[in-house]
């Protein structure tokens, strides 16, 4: 008998376009996980309603996020790639878990406080119970490993709290989930303006999206901040120069990186040449992903088939869990 593989679960918000930071920080991890574990990757469309109640672009955004993730190498035949709203069991488990979550702890959650501040006219209960819905996503598959970034640690901590309360009250049903990452792959992708990491909310020209045209990629890279160069051999690099090297290490041949490192140390580096090289290597990296994502996005029949197949796999696992949950709670009168 084969060993039962450990269960991995993560959610992807369908708001915004994937950028290089998402690729190296998350998607690349997913792609690697899919060969080793039983994986559930979910588009968090219900979660997006807490902040984006206008659904005019929802379908388009869901399709984009699916297409981009598949274009990056996520294989819908290997993983369950599905939409949260297709699995009604999620909403049921969410309901039970809300009775194990206290108002006080929900109000203290960092993401809640941030979002309440940024949308003071729509501090809805869904926003408050966002971590409860997220816990339901994870517990629905009794997942142990949750590949997420640092910003989600608090939500995972809360999921563990709900697990312990549930198990204590109704019997051991759920394992405790924990954040999971391949340590060496936790790459921070720096932004092109030398300030912080690439993100969708910061300077648009400093973030490379997987949907950027070749021309736009070149333009953004050529605009990256540099200076007149080192004046003494072996000088330390300012952050914005270090960042260009970091980006180059992600997409360029090691020989190229080493050449420019040496040029830097010998004070003969020409940043224009370096950025030209980086721009071409970025184009070579991003353009096949963009083209693949575009063609998937235009293939509605394929996208529908992916969603159906994903939902079927997710539902199967959800039903098993929910039968146990109802039984444990005592909702089994006949
Ligand atoms: N809250 C997560 C984010 O903002 C998305 C998410 C929803 C998620 N459900 C999840 C992540 C379940 C991990 C597990 O990125």
Coordinates of C-alpha atoms and ligand atoms in Angstrom, one line a residue:
X1 CA 0.0 0.0 0.0
X2 CA 1.1 3.5 -0.8
X3 CA 1.6 5.8 2.1
X4 CA -1.2 8.3 2.4
X5 CA 0.3 11.6 1.3
X6 CA 0.1 14.6 3.6
X7 CA -2.6 17.1 2.8
X8 CA -1.7 20.6 1.6
X9 CA -4.2 23.4 1.3
X10 CA -3.9 27.0 0.3
X11 CA -6.1 29.8 -0.9
X12 CA -5.4 32.5 -3.5
X13 CA -7.4 35.7 -3.5
X14 CA -8.8 36.6 -6.9
X15 CA -8.0 40.3 -6.6
X16 CA -5.3 41.7 -8.8
X17 CA -2.8 40.3 -11.2
X18 CA 0.1 37.9 -10.3
X19 CA 3.5 39.6 -10.1
X20 CA 7.0 38.3 -9.9
X21 CA 6.8 38.5 -6.1
X22 CA 3.8 36.2 -6.1
X23 CA 5.5 33.8 -8.4
X24 CA 8.7 33.3 -6.4
X25 CA 7.0 33.7 -3.0
X26 CA 4.0 31.4 -3.6
X27 CA 3.2 29.9 -6.9
X28 CA 6.6 28.3 -7.4
X29 CA 6.2 26.7 -4.0
X30 CA 2.8 25.3 -5.0
X31 CA 4.2 23.8 -8.2
X32 CA 6.9 22.0 -6.2
X33 CA 4.4 20.8 -3.6
X34 CA 2.1 19.2 -6.2
X35 CA 4.4 16.3 -6.9
X36 CA 5.0 15.4 -3.2
X37 CA 1.6 16.0 -1.5
X38 CA -2.1 15.8 -1.9
X39 CA -2.8 19.4 -2.7
X40 CA -6.0 21.6 -2.6
X41 CA -5.5 25.0 -4.1
X42 CA -8.5 27.2 -3.9
X43 CA -9.5 30.5 -5.4
X44 CA -10.9 32.5 -2.5
X45 CA -13.8 34.1 -4.2
X46 CA -16.1 34.2 -1.1
X47 CA -13.3 35.9 0.8
X48 CA -13.1 38.6 -1.9
X49 CA -16.7 39.6 -1.2
X50 CA -15.6 40.9 2.2
X51 CA -13.6 43.7 0.5
X52 CA -15.0 43.7 -3.1
X53 CA -18.8 43.5 -2.9
X54 CA -19.1 44.6 -6.5
X55 CA -18.9 41.4 -8.5
X56 CA -18.9 42.8 -12.0
X57 CA -15.3 41.7 -12.5
X58 CA -15.4 38.6 -10.3
X59 CA -15.7 36.0 -13.0
X60 CA -13.0 37.6 -15.1
X61 CA -10.7 37.8 -12.0
X62 CA -11.3 34.2 -11.1
X63 CA -10.6 33.1 -14.6
X64 CA -7.4 35.1 -14.7
X65 CA -6.1 33.7 -11.4
X66 CA -6.8 30.2 -12.6
X67 CA -5.1 30.8 -15.9
X68 CA -2.1 32.5 -14.4
X69 CA -1.5 29.7 -11.9
X70 CA -1.8 27.0 -14.5
X71 CA 0.5 28.9 -16.8
X72 CA 3.1 29.0 -14.0
X73 CA 3.0 25.2 -13.8
X74 CA 0.1 24.3 -11.5
X75 CA -1.4 21.1 -12.9
X76 CA -5.1 20.7 -12.5
X77 CA -4.7 16.9 -13.0
X78 CA -2.3 16.7 -10.1
X79 CA -4.0 19.0 -7.6
X80 CA -7.5 20.0 -6.8
X81 CA -7.8 23.5 -8.2
X82 CA -11.2 24.9 -7.4
X83 CA -13.3 27.8 -6.4
X84 CA -14.4 28.3 -2.8
X85 CA -18.0 29.2 -3.8
X86 CA -18.4 25.8 -5.6
X87 CA -18.0 23.9 -2.3
X88 CA -21.1 24.6 -0.2
X89 CA -19.7 22.5 2.6
X90 CA -17.3 25.4 3.3
X91 CA -20.2 27.6 4.3
X92 CA -21.6 25.0 6.6
X93 CA -18.3 24.4 8.4
X94 CA -17.8 28.1 8.6
X95 CA -21.1 28.4 10.4
X96 CA -20.1 25.8 13.0
X97 CA -16.7 27.4 13.5
X98 CA -18.2 30.9 14.1
X99 CA -19.6 29.5 17.3
X100 CA -16.1 28.7 18.4
X101 CA -14.7 32.1 17.6
X102 CA -15.0 34.9 20.1
X103 CA -15.8 38.5 19.1
X104 CA -12.9 39.8 21.1
X105 CA -10.2 37.7 19.4
X106 CA -11.6 38.4 16.0
X107 CA -11.6 42.2 16.6
X108 CA -7.9 41.9 17.6
X109 CA -6.8 40.4 14.3
X110 CA -4.3 42.5 12.5
X111 CA -5.9 42.0 9.1
X112 CA -9.3 43.0 10.5
X113 CA -8.0 46.1 12.0
X114 CA -6.3 47.1 8.8
X115 CA -9.3 46.4 6.6
X116 CA -11.7 48.2 9.0
X117 CA -9.4 51.2 8.7
X118 CA -9.3 51.1 5.0
X119 CA -13.0 50.6 4.4
X120 CA -14.7 52.4 7.3
X121 CA -18.1 52.4 5.6
X122 CA -18.2 48.6 5.1
X123 CA -17.0 46.9 8.3
X124 CA -19.2 43.9 7.7
X125 CA -19.3 40.7 9.8
X126 CA -17.7 38.8 7.0
X127 CA -14.6 41.0 7.4
X128 CA -14.6 40.2 11.1
X129 CA -15.0 36.5 10.6
X130 CA -12.6 36.3 7.6
X131 CA -10.2 34.1 9.6
X132 CA -13.0 31.7 10.5
X133 CA -13.8 31.2 6.8
X134 CA -10.2 30.7 6.1
X135 CA -10.0 28.0 8.9
X136 CA -13.1 26.3 7.3
X137 CA -11.2 26.2 4.0
X138 CA -8.3 24.4 5.6
X139 CA -10.2 22.1 8.0
X140 CA -12.6 21.0 5.3
X141 CA -9.8 18.9 3.9
X142 CA -8.2 18.2 7.3
X143 CA -5.0 19.7 5.9
X144 CA -1.9 19.9 8.0
X145 CA 0.3 22.0 5.7
X146 CA -0.6 25.4 4.5
X147 CA 1.9 27.2 2.2
X148 CA 1.4 30.9 3.0
X149 CA 3.5 34.0 3.7
X150 CA 4.2 35.7 6.9
X151 CA 1.1 37.9 6.7
X152 CA -1.1 34.8 7.1
X153 CA 0.6 33.5 10.3
X154 CA -2.0 35.0 12.6
X155 CA -4.9 33.4 10.6
X156 CA -3.2 30.1 10.9
X157 CA -2.7 30.5 14.6
X158 CA -6.4 31.2 14.9
X159 CA -7.2 28.1 12.8
X160 CA -5.2 26.1 15.3
X161 CA -7.2 27.7 18.2
X162 CA -10.5 26.7 16.5
X163 CA -9.2 23.2 15.9
X164 CA -8.4 22.8 19.6
X165 CA -11.7 24.2 20.7
X166 CA -13.6 21.9 18.3
X167 CA -11.6 18.8 19.2
X168 CA -11.9 19.5 22.9
X169 CA -15.7 20.0 22.7
X170 CA -16.7 17.4 20.1
X171 CA -13.9 14.9 19.7
X172 CA -10.7 14.7 17.7
X173 CA -11.7 15.4 14.2
X174 CA -9.1 17.9 12.9
X175 CA -5.3 17.9 12.9
X176 CA -3.6 21.2 13.7
X177 CA -2.6 23.0 10.5
X178 CA 0.7 24.9 10.2
X179 CA 2.4 27.2 7.8
X180 CA 4.7 25.5 5.4
X181 CA 7.5 26.6 3.1
X182 CA 10.6 25.2 1.6
X183 CA 13.0 27.4 3.5
X184 CA 15.3 28.1 0.6
X185 CA 12.5 29.2 -1.6
X186 CA 11.3 31.9 0.6
X187 CA 12.7 34.5 -1.7
X188 CA 11.8 38.1 -1.3
X189 CA 11.5 39.7 -4.6
X190 CA 12.7 43.3 -4.4
X191 CA 10.8 46.1 -6.1
X192 CA 12.5 48.0 -9.0
X193 CA 12.6 51.3 -7.2
X194 CA 14.9 50.0 -4.4
X195 CA 12.1 50.4 -1.8
X196 CA 10.7 47.2 -0.2
X197 CA 9.5 44.2 -2.1
X198 CA 7.4 43.9 -5.2
X199 CA 3.7 44.2 -4.3
X200 CA 0.6 45.2 -6.1
X201 CA -0.2 48.1 -3.8
X202 CA 3.1 49.9 -4.2
X203 CA 4.6 51.8 -7.2
X204 CA 3.1 50.1 -10.3
X205 CA 6.2 50.9 -12.4
X206 CA 8.4 49.1 -9.8
X207 CA 6.4 45.8 -10.0
X208 CA 6.7 43.3 -12.8
X209 CA 3.4 41.5 -13.5
X210 CA 3.3 38.2 -15.3
X211 CA 0.9 39.9 -17.7
X212 CA 3.2 42.7 -18.7
X213 CA 4.0 43.1 -22.3
X214 CA 7.7 42.7 -23.4
X215 CA 7.8 46.4 -24.0
X216 CA 6.5 47.3 -20.6
X217 CA 8.9 44.8 -18.9
X218 CA 11.8 46.5 -20.7
X219 CA 10.5 50.0 -19.8
X220 CA 10.1 49.1 -16.1
X221 CA 13.5 47.4 -15.9
X222 CA 15.3 50.3 -17.6
X223 CA 13.8 52.7 -15.2
X224 CA 15.2 50.9 -12.1
X225 CA 17.1 53.2 -9.9
X226 CA 20.9 53.2 -10.3
X227 CA 23.7 55.8 -9.7
X228 CA 27.0 56.7 -11.2
X229 CA 28.6 53.5 -10.0
X230 CA 31.2 52.4 -7.4
X231 CA 34.2 54.5 -7.0
X232 CA 36.5 52.1 -5.1
X233 CA 37.1 48.4 -5.8
X234 CA 35.1 46.0 -3.6
X235 CA 32.7 48.8 -2.4
X236 CA 29.5 47.7 -0.6
X237 CA 26.4 48.0 -2.8
X238 CA 23.6 50.3 -2.0
X239 CA 20.2 48.6 -1.6
X240 CA 18.8 49.5 -5.0
X241 CA 21.9 48.1 -6.7
X242 CA 21.8 45.0 -4.5
X243 CA 18.2 44.6 -5.6
X244 CA 19.0 44.6 -9.3
X245 CA 21.5 41.8 -8.6
X246 CA 18.9 39.9 -6.7
X247 CA 16.4 40.1 -9.6
X248 CA 19.1 39.1 -12.0
X249 CA 19.9 36.0 -9.9
X250 CA 16.3 34.9 -10.2
X251 CA 16.1 35.0 -14.0
X252 CA 19.6 35.3 -15.5
X253 CA 22.3 32.8 -16.2
X254 CA 24.8 32.5 -13.2
X255 CA 27.6 33.4 -15.7
X256 CA 25.9 36.7 -16.5
X257 CA 25.4 37.5 -12.8
X258 CA 29.0 36.8 -12.0
X259 CA 30.2 39.0 -14.9
X260 CA 28.4 42.0 -13.6
X261 CA 29.4 41.2 -10.0
X262 CA 33.0 41.3 -11.1
X263 CA 32.5 44.4 -13.1
X264 CA 31.0 46.0 -10.0
X265 CA 34.0 45.0 -7.9
X266 CA 36.4 46.4 -10.5
X267 CA 34.4 49.6 -10.8
X268 CA 33.8 49.1 -14.5
X269 CA 30.2 48.2 -14.3
X270 CA 27.8 49.9 -16.8
X271 CA 24.4 49.8 -15.3
X272 CA 22.8 50.5 -18.6
X273 CA 24.2 47.3 -20.0
X274 CA 23.3 45.4 -16.9
X275 CA 19.7 46.6 -17.0
X276 CA 19.5 45.7 -20.7
X277 CA 20.6 42.2 -19.9
X278 CA 18.2 41.9 -17.0
X279 CA 15.3 43.2 -19.2
X280 CA 16.0 40.6 -21.9
X281 CA 16.2 37.8 -19.3
X282 CA 13.0 39.0 -17.7
X283 CA 11.2 39.1 -21.0
X284 CA 12.5 35.5 -21.7
X285 CA 11.2 34.5 -18.3
X286 CA 7.8 36.2 -18.3
X287 CA 6.6 36.1 -21.9
X288 CA 6.0 32.4 -22.2
X289 CA 4.0 32.5 -18.9
X290 CA 2.0 35.5 -20.2
X291 CA 1.3 33.9 -23.5
X292 CA 0.2 30.6 -22.0
X293 CA -2.1 32.4 -19.5
X294 CA -3.6 34.4 -22.3
X295 CA -4.4 31.3 -24.3
X296 CA -5.9 29.6 -21.3
X297 CA -8.0 32.6 -20.4
X298 CA -9.5 32.6 -23.9
X299 CA -10.4 28.9 -23.7
X300 CA -13.6 29.0 -21.7
X301 CA -14.4 25.4 -22.2
X302 CA -11.1 24.4 -20.7
X303 CA -11.5 26.7 -17.7
X304 CA -14.9 25.3 -17.1
X305 CA -13.6 21.8 -17.2
X306 CA -10.8 22.7 -14.8
X307 CA -13.3 24.2 -12.3
X308 CA -15.6 21.2 -12.5
X309 CA -12.8 18.7 -12.0
X310 CA -11.4 20.7 -9.1
X311 CA -14.8 21.1 -7.5
X312 CA -15.4 17.4 -7.8
X313 CA -12.1 16.5 -6.0
X314 CA -12.7 19.1 -3.3
X315 CA -16.3 18.1 -2.8
X316 CA -15.3 14.5 -2.3
X317 CA -12.9 15.4 0.5
X318 CA -15.3 18.0 2.0
X319 CA -18.1 15.5 2.2
X320 CA -16.0 12.9 4.1
X321 CA -15.0 15.6 6.6
X322 CA -18.5 17.0 7.0
X323 CA -20.1 13.6 7.7
X324 CA -17.6 13.3 10.6
X325 CA -18.2 16.8 11.8
X326 CA -22.0 16.5 11.9
X327 CA -21.8 13.2 13.7
X328 CA -19.3 14.7 16.2
X329 CA -21.4 17.7 16.9
X330 CA -24.5 15.6 17.4
X331 CA -26.4 16.7 14.3
X332 CA -27.4 13.1 13.5
X333 CA -31.0 12.6 14.6
X334 CA -31.9 9.9 12.2
Ligands
LIG1 N1 -6.4 34.8 3.4 C1 -5.5 34.3 2.3 C2 -4.7 35.5 1.7 O1 -5.1 36.6 1.9 C3 -6.2 33.6 1.3 C4 -6.8 32.3 1.8 C5 -8.2 32.1 1.9 C6 -6.2 31.2 2.3 N2 -8.4 30.8 2.4 C7 -7.2 30.2 2.6 C8 -4.8 30.8 2.5 C9 -6.9 29.0 3.2 C10 -4.5 29.6 3.1 C11 -5.5 28.7 3.4 O2 -3.8 35.3 1.0

